[in-house]
XYZ file of C-alpha atoms in Angstrom:
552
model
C 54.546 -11.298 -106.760
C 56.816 -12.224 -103.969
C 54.761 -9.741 -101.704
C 51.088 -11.127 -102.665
C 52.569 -14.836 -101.260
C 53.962 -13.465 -98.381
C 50.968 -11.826 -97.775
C 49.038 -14.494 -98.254
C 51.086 -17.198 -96.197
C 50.972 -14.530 -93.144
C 47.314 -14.351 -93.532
C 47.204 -18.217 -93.524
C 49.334 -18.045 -90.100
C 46.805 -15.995 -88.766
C 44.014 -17.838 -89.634
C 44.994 -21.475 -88.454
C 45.809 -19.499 -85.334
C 42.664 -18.283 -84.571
C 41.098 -21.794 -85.098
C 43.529 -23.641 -83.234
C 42.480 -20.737 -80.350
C 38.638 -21.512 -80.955
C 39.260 -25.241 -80.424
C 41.222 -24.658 -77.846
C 38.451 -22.825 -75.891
C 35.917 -25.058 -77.179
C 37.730 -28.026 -75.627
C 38.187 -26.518 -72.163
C 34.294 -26.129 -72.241
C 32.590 -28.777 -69.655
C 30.055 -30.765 -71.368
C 26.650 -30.553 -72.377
C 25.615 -32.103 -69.057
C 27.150 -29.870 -66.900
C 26.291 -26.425 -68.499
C 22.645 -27.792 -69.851
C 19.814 -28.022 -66.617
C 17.107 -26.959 -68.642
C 17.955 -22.924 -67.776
C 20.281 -20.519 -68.775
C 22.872 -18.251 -66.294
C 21.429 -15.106 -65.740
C 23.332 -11.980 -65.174
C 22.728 -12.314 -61.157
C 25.797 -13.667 -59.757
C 25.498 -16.523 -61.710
C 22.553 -17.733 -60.658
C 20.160 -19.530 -62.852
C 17.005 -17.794 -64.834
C 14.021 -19.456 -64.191
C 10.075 -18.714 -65.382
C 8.739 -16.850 -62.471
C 5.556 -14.996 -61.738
C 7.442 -12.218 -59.521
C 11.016 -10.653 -59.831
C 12.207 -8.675 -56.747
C 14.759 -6.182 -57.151
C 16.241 -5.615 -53.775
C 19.222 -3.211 -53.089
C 20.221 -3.997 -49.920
C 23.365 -1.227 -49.236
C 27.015 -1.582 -49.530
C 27.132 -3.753 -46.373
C 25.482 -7.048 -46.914
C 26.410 -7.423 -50.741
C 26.810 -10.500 -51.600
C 30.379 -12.211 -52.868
C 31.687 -8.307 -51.252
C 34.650 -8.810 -49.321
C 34.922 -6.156 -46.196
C 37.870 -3.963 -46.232
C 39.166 -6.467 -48.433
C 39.755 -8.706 -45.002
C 38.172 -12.330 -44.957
C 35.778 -14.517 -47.447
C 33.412 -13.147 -49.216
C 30.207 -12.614 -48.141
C 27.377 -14.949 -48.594
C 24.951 -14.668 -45.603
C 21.983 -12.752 -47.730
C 22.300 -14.516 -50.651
C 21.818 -17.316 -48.652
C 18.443 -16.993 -47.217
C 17.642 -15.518 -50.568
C 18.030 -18.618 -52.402
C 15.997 -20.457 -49.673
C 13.016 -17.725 -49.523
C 13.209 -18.673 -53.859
C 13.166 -22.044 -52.659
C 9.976 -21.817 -50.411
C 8.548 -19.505 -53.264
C 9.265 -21.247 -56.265
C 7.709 -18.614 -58.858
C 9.838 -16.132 -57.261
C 13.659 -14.646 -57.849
C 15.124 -12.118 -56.317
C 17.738 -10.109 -57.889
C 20.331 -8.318 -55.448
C 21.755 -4.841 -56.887
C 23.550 -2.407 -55.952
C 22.484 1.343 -56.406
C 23.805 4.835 -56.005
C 23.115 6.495 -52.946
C 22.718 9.986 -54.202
C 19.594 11.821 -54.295
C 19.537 12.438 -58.103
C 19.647 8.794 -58.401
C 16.356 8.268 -56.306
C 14.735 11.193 -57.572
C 15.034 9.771 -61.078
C 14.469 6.416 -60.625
C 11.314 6.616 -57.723
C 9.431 9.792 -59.948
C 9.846 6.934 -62.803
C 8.281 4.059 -61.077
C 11.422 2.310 -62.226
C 13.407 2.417 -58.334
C 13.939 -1.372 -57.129
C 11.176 -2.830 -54.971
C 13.684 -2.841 -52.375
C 15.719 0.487 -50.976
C 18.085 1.251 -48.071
C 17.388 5.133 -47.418
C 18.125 7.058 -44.361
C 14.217 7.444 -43.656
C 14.853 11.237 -43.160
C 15.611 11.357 -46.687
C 12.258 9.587 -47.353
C 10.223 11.679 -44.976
C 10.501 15.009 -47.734
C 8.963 13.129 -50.045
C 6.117 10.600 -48.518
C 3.462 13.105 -50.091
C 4.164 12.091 -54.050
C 3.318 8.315 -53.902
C 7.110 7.150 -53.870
C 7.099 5.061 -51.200
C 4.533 2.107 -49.593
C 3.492 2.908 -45.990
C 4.109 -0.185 -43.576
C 2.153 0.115 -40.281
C -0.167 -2.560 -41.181
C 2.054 -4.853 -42.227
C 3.892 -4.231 -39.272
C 0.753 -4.029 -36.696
C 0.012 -8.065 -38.243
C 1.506 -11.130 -37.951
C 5.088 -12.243 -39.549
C 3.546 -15.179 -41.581
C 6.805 -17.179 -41.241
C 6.791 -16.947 -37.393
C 3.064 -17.424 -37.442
C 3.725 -21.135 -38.970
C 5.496 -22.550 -35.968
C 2.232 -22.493 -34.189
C 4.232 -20.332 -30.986
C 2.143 -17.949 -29.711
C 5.110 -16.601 -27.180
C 7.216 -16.034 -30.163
C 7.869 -12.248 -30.928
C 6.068 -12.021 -34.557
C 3.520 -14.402 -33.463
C 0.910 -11.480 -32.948
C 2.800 -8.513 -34.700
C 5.821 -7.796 -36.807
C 6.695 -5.086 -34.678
C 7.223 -6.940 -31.393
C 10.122 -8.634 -33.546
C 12.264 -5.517 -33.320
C 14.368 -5.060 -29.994
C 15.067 -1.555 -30.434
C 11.121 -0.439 -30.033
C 11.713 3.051 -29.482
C 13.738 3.461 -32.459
C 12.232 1.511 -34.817
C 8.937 2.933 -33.983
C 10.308 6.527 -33.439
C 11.451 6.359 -37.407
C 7.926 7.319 -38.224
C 7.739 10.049 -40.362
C 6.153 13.905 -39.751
C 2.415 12.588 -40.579
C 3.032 9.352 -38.427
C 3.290 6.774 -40.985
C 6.155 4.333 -40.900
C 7.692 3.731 -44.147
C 10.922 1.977 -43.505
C 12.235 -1.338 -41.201
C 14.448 -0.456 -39.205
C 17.051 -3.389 -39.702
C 19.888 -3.485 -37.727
C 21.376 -0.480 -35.627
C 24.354 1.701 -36.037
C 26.129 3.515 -33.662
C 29.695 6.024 -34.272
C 32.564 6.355 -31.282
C 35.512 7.525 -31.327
C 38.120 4.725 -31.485
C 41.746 5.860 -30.220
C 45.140 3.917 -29.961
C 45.663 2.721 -26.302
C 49.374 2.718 -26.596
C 49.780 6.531 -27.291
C 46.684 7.322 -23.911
C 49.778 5.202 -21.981
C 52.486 6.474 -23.557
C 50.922 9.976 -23.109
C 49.382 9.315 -19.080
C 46.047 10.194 -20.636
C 42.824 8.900 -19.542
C 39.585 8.640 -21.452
C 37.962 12.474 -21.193
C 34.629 12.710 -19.409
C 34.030 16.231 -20.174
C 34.777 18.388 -23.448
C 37.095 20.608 -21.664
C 39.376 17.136 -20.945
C 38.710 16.277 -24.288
C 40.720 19.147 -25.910
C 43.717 19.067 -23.090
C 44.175 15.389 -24.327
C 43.988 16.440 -28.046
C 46.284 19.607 -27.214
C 48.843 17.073 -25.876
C 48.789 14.774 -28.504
C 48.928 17.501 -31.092
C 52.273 19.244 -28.904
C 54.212 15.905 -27.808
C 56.179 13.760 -29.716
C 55.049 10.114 -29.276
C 57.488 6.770 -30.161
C 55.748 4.690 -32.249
C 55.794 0.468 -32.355
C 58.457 -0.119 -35.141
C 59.724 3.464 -35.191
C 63.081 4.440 -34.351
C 62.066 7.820 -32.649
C 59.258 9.777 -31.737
C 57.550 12.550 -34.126
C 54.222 13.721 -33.497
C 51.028 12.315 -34.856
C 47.491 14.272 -35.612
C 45.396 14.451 -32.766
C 41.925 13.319 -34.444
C 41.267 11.966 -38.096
C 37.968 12.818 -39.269
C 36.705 14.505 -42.605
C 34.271 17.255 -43.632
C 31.021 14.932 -43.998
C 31.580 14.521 -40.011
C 31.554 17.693 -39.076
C 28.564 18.439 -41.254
C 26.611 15.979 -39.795
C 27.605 14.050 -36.742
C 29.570 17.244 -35.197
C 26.620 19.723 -36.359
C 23.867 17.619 -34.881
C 25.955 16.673 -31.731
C 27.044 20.434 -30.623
C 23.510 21.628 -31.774
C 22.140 19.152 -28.758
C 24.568 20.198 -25.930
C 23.413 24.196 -26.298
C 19.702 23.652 -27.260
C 18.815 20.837 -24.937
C 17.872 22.727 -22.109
C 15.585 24.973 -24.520
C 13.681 22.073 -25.284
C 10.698 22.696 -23.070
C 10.225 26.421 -24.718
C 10.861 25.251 -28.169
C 10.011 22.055 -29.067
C 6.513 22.822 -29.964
C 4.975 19.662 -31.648
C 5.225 16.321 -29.885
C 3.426 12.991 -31.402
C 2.410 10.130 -29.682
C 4.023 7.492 -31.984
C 7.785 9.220 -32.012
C 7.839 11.553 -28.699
C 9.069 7.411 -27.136
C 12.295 7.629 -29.018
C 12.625 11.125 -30.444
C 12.165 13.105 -26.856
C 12.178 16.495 -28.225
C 13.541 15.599 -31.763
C 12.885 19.363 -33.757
C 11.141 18.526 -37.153
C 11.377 20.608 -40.187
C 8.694 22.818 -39.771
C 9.279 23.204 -36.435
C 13.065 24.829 -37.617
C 11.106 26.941 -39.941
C 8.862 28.379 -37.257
C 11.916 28.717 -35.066
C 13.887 30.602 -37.659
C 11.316 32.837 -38.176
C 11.701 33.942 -34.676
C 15.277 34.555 -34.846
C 17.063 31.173 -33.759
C 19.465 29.684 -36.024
C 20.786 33.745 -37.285
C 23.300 35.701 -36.991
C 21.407 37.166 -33.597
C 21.274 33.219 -32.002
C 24.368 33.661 -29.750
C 23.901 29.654 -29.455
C 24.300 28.717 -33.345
C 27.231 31.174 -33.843
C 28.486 29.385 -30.297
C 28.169 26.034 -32.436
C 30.529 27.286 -35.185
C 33.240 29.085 -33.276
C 33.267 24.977 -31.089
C 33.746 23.279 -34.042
C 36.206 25.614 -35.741
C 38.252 25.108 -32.558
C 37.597 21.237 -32.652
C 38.905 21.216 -36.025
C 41.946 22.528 -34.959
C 42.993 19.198 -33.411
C 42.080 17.799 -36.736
C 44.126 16.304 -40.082
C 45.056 19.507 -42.294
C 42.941 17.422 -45.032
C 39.375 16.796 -44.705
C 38.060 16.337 -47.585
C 39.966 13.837 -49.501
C 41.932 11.696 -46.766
C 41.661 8.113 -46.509
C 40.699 7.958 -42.876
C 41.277 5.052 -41.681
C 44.546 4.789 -43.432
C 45.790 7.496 -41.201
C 44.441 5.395 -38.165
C 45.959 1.904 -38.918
C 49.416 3.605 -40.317
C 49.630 5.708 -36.642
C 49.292 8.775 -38.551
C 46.760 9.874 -35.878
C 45.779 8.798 -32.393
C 41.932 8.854 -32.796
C 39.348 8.353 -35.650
C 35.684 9.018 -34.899
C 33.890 6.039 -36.910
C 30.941 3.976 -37.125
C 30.900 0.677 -35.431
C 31.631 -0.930 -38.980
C 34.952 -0.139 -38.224
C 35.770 -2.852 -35.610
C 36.007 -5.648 -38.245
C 38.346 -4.113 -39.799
C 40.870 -3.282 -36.799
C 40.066 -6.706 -35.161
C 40.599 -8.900 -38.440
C 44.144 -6.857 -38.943
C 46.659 -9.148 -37.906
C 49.219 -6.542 -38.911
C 48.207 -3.658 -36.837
C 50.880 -2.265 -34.763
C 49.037 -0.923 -31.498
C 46.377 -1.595 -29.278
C 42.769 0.370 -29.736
C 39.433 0.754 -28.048
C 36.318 3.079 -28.446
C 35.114 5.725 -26.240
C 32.034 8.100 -26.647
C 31.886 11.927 -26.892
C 32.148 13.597 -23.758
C 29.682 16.662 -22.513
C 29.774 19.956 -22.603
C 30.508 21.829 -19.424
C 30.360 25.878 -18.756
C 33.913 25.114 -18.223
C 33.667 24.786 -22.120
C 30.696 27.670 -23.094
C 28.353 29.622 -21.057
C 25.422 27.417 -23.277
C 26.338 24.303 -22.161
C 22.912 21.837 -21.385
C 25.230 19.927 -19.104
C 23.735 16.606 -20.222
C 26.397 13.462 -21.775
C 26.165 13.444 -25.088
C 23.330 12.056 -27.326
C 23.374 9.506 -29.721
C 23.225 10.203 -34.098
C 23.452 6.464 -34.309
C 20.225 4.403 -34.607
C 18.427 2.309 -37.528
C 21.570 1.256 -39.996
C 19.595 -0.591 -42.665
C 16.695 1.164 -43.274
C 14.738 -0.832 -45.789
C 11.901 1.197 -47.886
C 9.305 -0.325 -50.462
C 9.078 1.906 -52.992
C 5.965 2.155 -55.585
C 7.760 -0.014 -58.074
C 5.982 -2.844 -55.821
C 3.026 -1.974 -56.981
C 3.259 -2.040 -60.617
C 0.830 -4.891 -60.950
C -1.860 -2.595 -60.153
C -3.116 0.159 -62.864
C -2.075 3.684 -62.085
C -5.011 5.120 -62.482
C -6.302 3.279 -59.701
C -6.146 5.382 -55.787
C -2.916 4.824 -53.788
C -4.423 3.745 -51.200
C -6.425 0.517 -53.409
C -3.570 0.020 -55.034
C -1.461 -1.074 -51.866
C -4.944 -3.022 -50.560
C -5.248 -4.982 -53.839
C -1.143 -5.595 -55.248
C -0.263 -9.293 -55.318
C 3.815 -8.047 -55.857
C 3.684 -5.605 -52.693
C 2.664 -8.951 -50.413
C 5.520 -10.889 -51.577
C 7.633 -7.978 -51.374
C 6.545 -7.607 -47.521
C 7.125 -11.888 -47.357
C 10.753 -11.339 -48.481
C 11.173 -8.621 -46.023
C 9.726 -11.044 -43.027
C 11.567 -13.573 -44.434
C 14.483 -11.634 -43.279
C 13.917 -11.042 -39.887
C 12.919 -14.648 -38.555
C 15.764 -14.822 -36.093
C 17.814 -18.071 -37.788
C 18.136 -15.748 -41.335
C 18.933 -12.471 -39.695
C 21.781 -13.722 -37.624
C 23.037 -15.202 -41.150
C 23.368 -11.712 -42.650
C 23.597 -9.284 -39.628
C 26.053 -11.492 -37.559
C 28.296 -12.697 -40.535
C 30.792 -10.326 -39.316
C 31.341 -7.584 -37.240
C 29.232 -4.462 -38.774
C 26.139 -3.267 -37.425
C 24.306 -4.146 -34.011
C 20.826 -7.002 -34.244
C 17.486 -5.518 -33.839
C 15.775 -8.562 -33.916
C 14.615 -10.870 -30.613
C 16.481 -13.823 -30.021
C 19.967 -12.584 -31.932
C 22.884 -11.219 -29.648
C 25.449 -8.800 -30.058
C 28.326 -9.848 -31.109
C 31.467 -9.613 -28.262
C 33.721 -6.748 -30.276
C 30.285 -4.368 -30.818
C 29.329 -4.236 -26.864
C 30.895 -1.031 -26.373
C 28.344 0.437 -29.811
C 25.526 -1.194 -27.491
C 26.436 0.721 -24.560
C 26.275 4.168 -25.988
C 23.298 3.550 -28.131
C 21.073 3.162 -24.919
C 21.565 7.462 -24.750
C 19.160 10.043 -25.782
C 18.152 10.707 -29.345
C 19.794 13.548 -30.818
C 17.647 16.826 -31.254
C 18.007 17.315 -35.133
C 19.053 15.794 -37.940
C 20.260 19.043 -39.669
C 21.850 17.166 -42.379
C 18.411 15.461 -43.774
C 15.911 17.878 -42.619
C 15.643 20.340 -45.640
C 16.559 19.302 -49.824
C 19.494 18.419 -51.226
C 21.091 21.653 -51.710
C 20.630 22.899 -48.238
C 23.127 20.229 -47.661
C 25.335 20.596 -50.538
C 25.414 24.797 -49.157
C 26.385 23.995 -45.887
C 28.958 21.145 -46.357
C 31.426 23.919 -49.180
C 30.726 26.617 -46.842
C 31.012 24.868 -43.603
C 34.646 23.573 -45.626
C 35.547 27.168 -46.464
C 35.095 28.397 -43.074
C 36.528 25.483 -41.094
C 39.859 25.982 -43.702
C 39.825 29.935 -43.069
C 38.736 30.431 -46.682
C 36.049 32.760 -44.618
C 35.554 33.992 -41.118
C 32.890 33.361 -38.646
C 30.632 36.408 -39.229
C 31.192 35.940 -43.411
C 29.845 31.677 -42.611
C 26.952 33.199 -41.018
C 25.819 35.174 -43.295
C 25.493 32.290 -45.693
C 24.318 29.419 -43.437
C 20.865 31.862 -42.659
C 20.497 32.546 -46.597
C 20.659 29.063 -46.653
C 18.640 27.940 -43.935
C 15.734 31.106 -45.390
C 15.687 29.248 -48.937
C 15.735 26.198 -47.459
C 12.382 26.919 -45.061
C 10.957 28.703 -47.928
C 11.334 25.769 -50.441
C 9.640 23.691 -47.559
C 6.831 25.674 -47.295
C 6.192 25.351 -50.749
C 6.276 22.036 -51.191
C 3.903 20.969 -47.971
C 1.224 22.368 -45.498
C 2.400 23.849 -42.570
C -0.085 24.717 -39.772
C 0.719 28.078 -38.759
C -1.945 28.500 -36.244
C -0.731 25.201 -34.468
C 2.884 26.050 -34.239
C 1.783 29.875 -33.168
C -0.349 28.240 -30.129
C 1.934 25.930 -28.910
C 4.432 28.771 -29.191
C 2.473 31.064 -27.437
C 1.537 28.162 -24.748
C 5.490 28.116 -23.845
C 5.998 31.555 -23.507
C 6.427 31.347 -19.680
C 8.747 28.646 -20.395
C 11.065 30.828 -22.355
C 10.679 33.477 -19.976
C 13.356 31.839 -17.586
C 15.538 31.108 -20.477
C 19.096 33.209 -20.851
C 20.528 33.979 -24.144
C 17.532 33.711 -26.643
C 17.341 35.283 -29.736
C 15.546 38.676 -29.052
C 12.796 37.794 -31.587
C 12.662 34.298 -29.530
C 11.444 35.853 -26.519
């Protein structure tokens, strides 16, 4: 009996304690007035729901997020959301929701085959290009080749927009040049990127070491780093620090693309074999993907290409000057803790060094220096090229279209979709000069690419080395997914002597044969075309020392 009351009273105790806690709360709540505007918070940062004709869902990239604090350093960002809430405001039956999205390609694969992608993407374009035959994605050249509606308002004729989008963009040859293989443009080309290699000042003193202007100075500077103790600010003595941080994507990518330039640039002439009108501006000899198959199929990129195995054995040396980890480190934790004297990073990284009132050491950025036959007998002798370019690269996919029946022809459908034209609106929207410099200039990240909107100060240098060349290739976006996945474990395994040279080999021209087979497969490739132009350069290659023998 005495256990059923105390039972009881301890479930009474329990009771009044969750009503006094339900009051509580209730009482803390603002009142009706407040809370009550005739809508309801939706899930979207908590803005309000409203009865709209058109929801846009835009996924604008890591970068621009709003309430997303960079690096952790600063307020919040608000600069999109922003001129989102006054593009709502000038289109009332509108909303736009801002998400965020993986950037894998499973994700868009999924979502774009479903119709179900957001409205809004930000896709390296190469990663579009292998897939602009299945409907995914809304061409844009005649949006761009009219007027920007919101520049056409203010009655300026001399205003860039006034007669096309296009003449909006400052970067022409890039933004333009982003047209895909069957000279369609399917992405704005936003803002502009550009990598450099960003190195700590005091050690270059400490060390009587100038910035390198060839690759041969290059690695004597990272030799001496990597042999000489250096004393560090707030560091009772010296100890030596890692030459260069960088990771495996790098080398994979940037590195591949970069040493794949300075031995093949002189080749161009004999090789490059298709050249378009609308890209040949910007892309000056850029090697598409069917132009790699044909080239494979002659013997370049093998075993027997004395220049691609040349590319390996550089980088494999390169790496040598590198931190023992690259595929896990937290690279710029090794820069800003001295762990290493240099870091080869996008230009996204200045905010972060200049907003770090705690940093110990001085920094500034330098570009990659040339090849010389100082450092290989294949050496183009020409600086280095750029792998920067478009940053943002904003595609409408075919969930824009949805108000129009599928059954209808692709081409109608874009003609005749209500959605797709406000879609384009928001996207003009956010180029008018007064709203870009809102999101791009908010803080230091990527470099304008709109008329009218400077660079800020700390990016100059990124401004300077994007005026360079084009690289040749894009090796990392040129075939399918697994091309990539192949080459980044067994570039890894090589670069970490899990295999040797000739063993790497062997495996990157399996890959690079599936690879071109899978392509042929999935699209046309003109044979005859590639053969004649081929055929036409023959004299060319002639002259040309160390060819595959197949390449003659």
């Amino acid at each position: 009996m005495n256990t059923k009351k105390h039972r009881a009273s301890r479930l009474f105790r329990y009771a009044s304690l969750a009503c006094f806690i339900a009051l509580a709360i209730w009482a803390l709540l603002p009142p009706d007035s407040e809370t009550d505007d005739g809508d309801e918070a939706d899930k979207n940062g908590g803005r309000q729901e409203r009865d709209v004709d058109y929801v846009i869902r835009f996924s604008p990239g890591p970068n621009y997020m709003p309430e997303s604090v960079p690096y952790g350093i600063g307020k919040p960002l608000q600069g999109l959301s922003q001129v989102i809430r006054d593009f709502e405001r000038h289109f009332p039956d509108t909303q736009v929701e801002v998400l965020t999205t993986p950037g894998t390609r499973e994700y868009l694969v999924t979502q774009l085959s479903s119709g179900q992608a957001p409205d809004i993407l930000n896709v390296n374009v190469e990663d579009v290009w292998v897939d602009i035959q299945k409907g995914w994605y809304i061409p844009l050249d005649t949006f761009l080749e009219a007027p920007n509606e919101f520049v056409r308002e203010r009655q300026n004729p001399e205003a860039p927009g006034y007669e096309q989008w296009w003449d909006m963009f400052t970067h022409q040859a890039i933004s333009r040049g982003k047209a895909a293989p069957d000279n369609r443009n399917y992405c704005i080309s936003y803002d502009m990127v550009e990598t450099g290699i960003y190195y700590n000042k005091d050690v270059f003193r400490q060390l009587e070491l100038r910035v390198p202007e060839t690759w041969s100075e290059f690695l004597t500077a990272l030799k001496t780093i990597q042999e000489t103790p250096v004393q560090l600010s707030g560091e009772s003595s010296p100890r030596k620090i890692t030459p260069m941080i960088i990771n495996v994507e790098m080398m994979t990518d940037w590195c591949h693309d970069l040493f794949f330039d300075q031995l093949y640039y002189k080749l161009l002439p004999g090789i490059d074999l298709i050249q378009d009108p609308v890209r040949e501006g910007y892309l000056q000899g850029y090697l598409d993907d069917v132009e790699l198959y044909f080239l494979f199929n002659q013997g370049f990129f093998t075993r027997n290409d004395g220049r691609y195995r040349e590319l390996f054995r550089l980088m494999y040396e390169f790496r040598g000057y590198c931190n023992q980890n690259i595929a896990t480190i937290d690279l710029v934790r090794e820069f800003v803790t001295q762990r290493g004297a240099m870091i080869w990073m996008s230009c996204v990284l200045t905010y972060r060094l200049k907003a770090d009132r705690s940093l110990a050491f001085d920094w500034d950025v330098f570009y990659l220096p040339r090849f010389t036959h100082e450092t290989t007998p294949f050496a183009s002798e020409t600086p280095m090229c750029v792998i920067g370019g478009s940053a943002a690269q904003f595609e409408v996919t075919n969930a824009a279209i949805s108000d129009t029946p599928e059954d209808m022809p692709f081409e109608e459908r874009i003609a005749s979709s209500k959605r797709l034209r406000r879609v384009i609106q928001l996207l003009q929207f956010l180029t008018v000069p007064e709203n870009y410099e809102r999101i791009v200039n908010e803080y230091e990240c990527f470099l304008p690419n709109i008329e009218g909107v400077d660079v800020l100060p700390a990016l100059k240098p990124f401004e300077e080395i994007l005026q360079r060349r084009y690289t040749t290739t894009k090796w990392a976006f040129t075939f399918d997914l697994k091309f990539y996945e192949i080459l980044r474990r067994m570039l890894e395994l090589y670069l970490n002597d899990g295999i040797d040279l000739e063993g790497f080999m062997q495996f990157q021209e399996d890959n690079i044969r599936a690879a071109t087979t899978n392509l042929v497969i999935r699209k046309p490739v003109d044979e005859d075309e590639l053969r004649r132009a081929w055929d036409e350069r023959a004299p060319l290659r002639a002259a040309m020392k160390g060819l595959p023998d197949a390449g003659k």
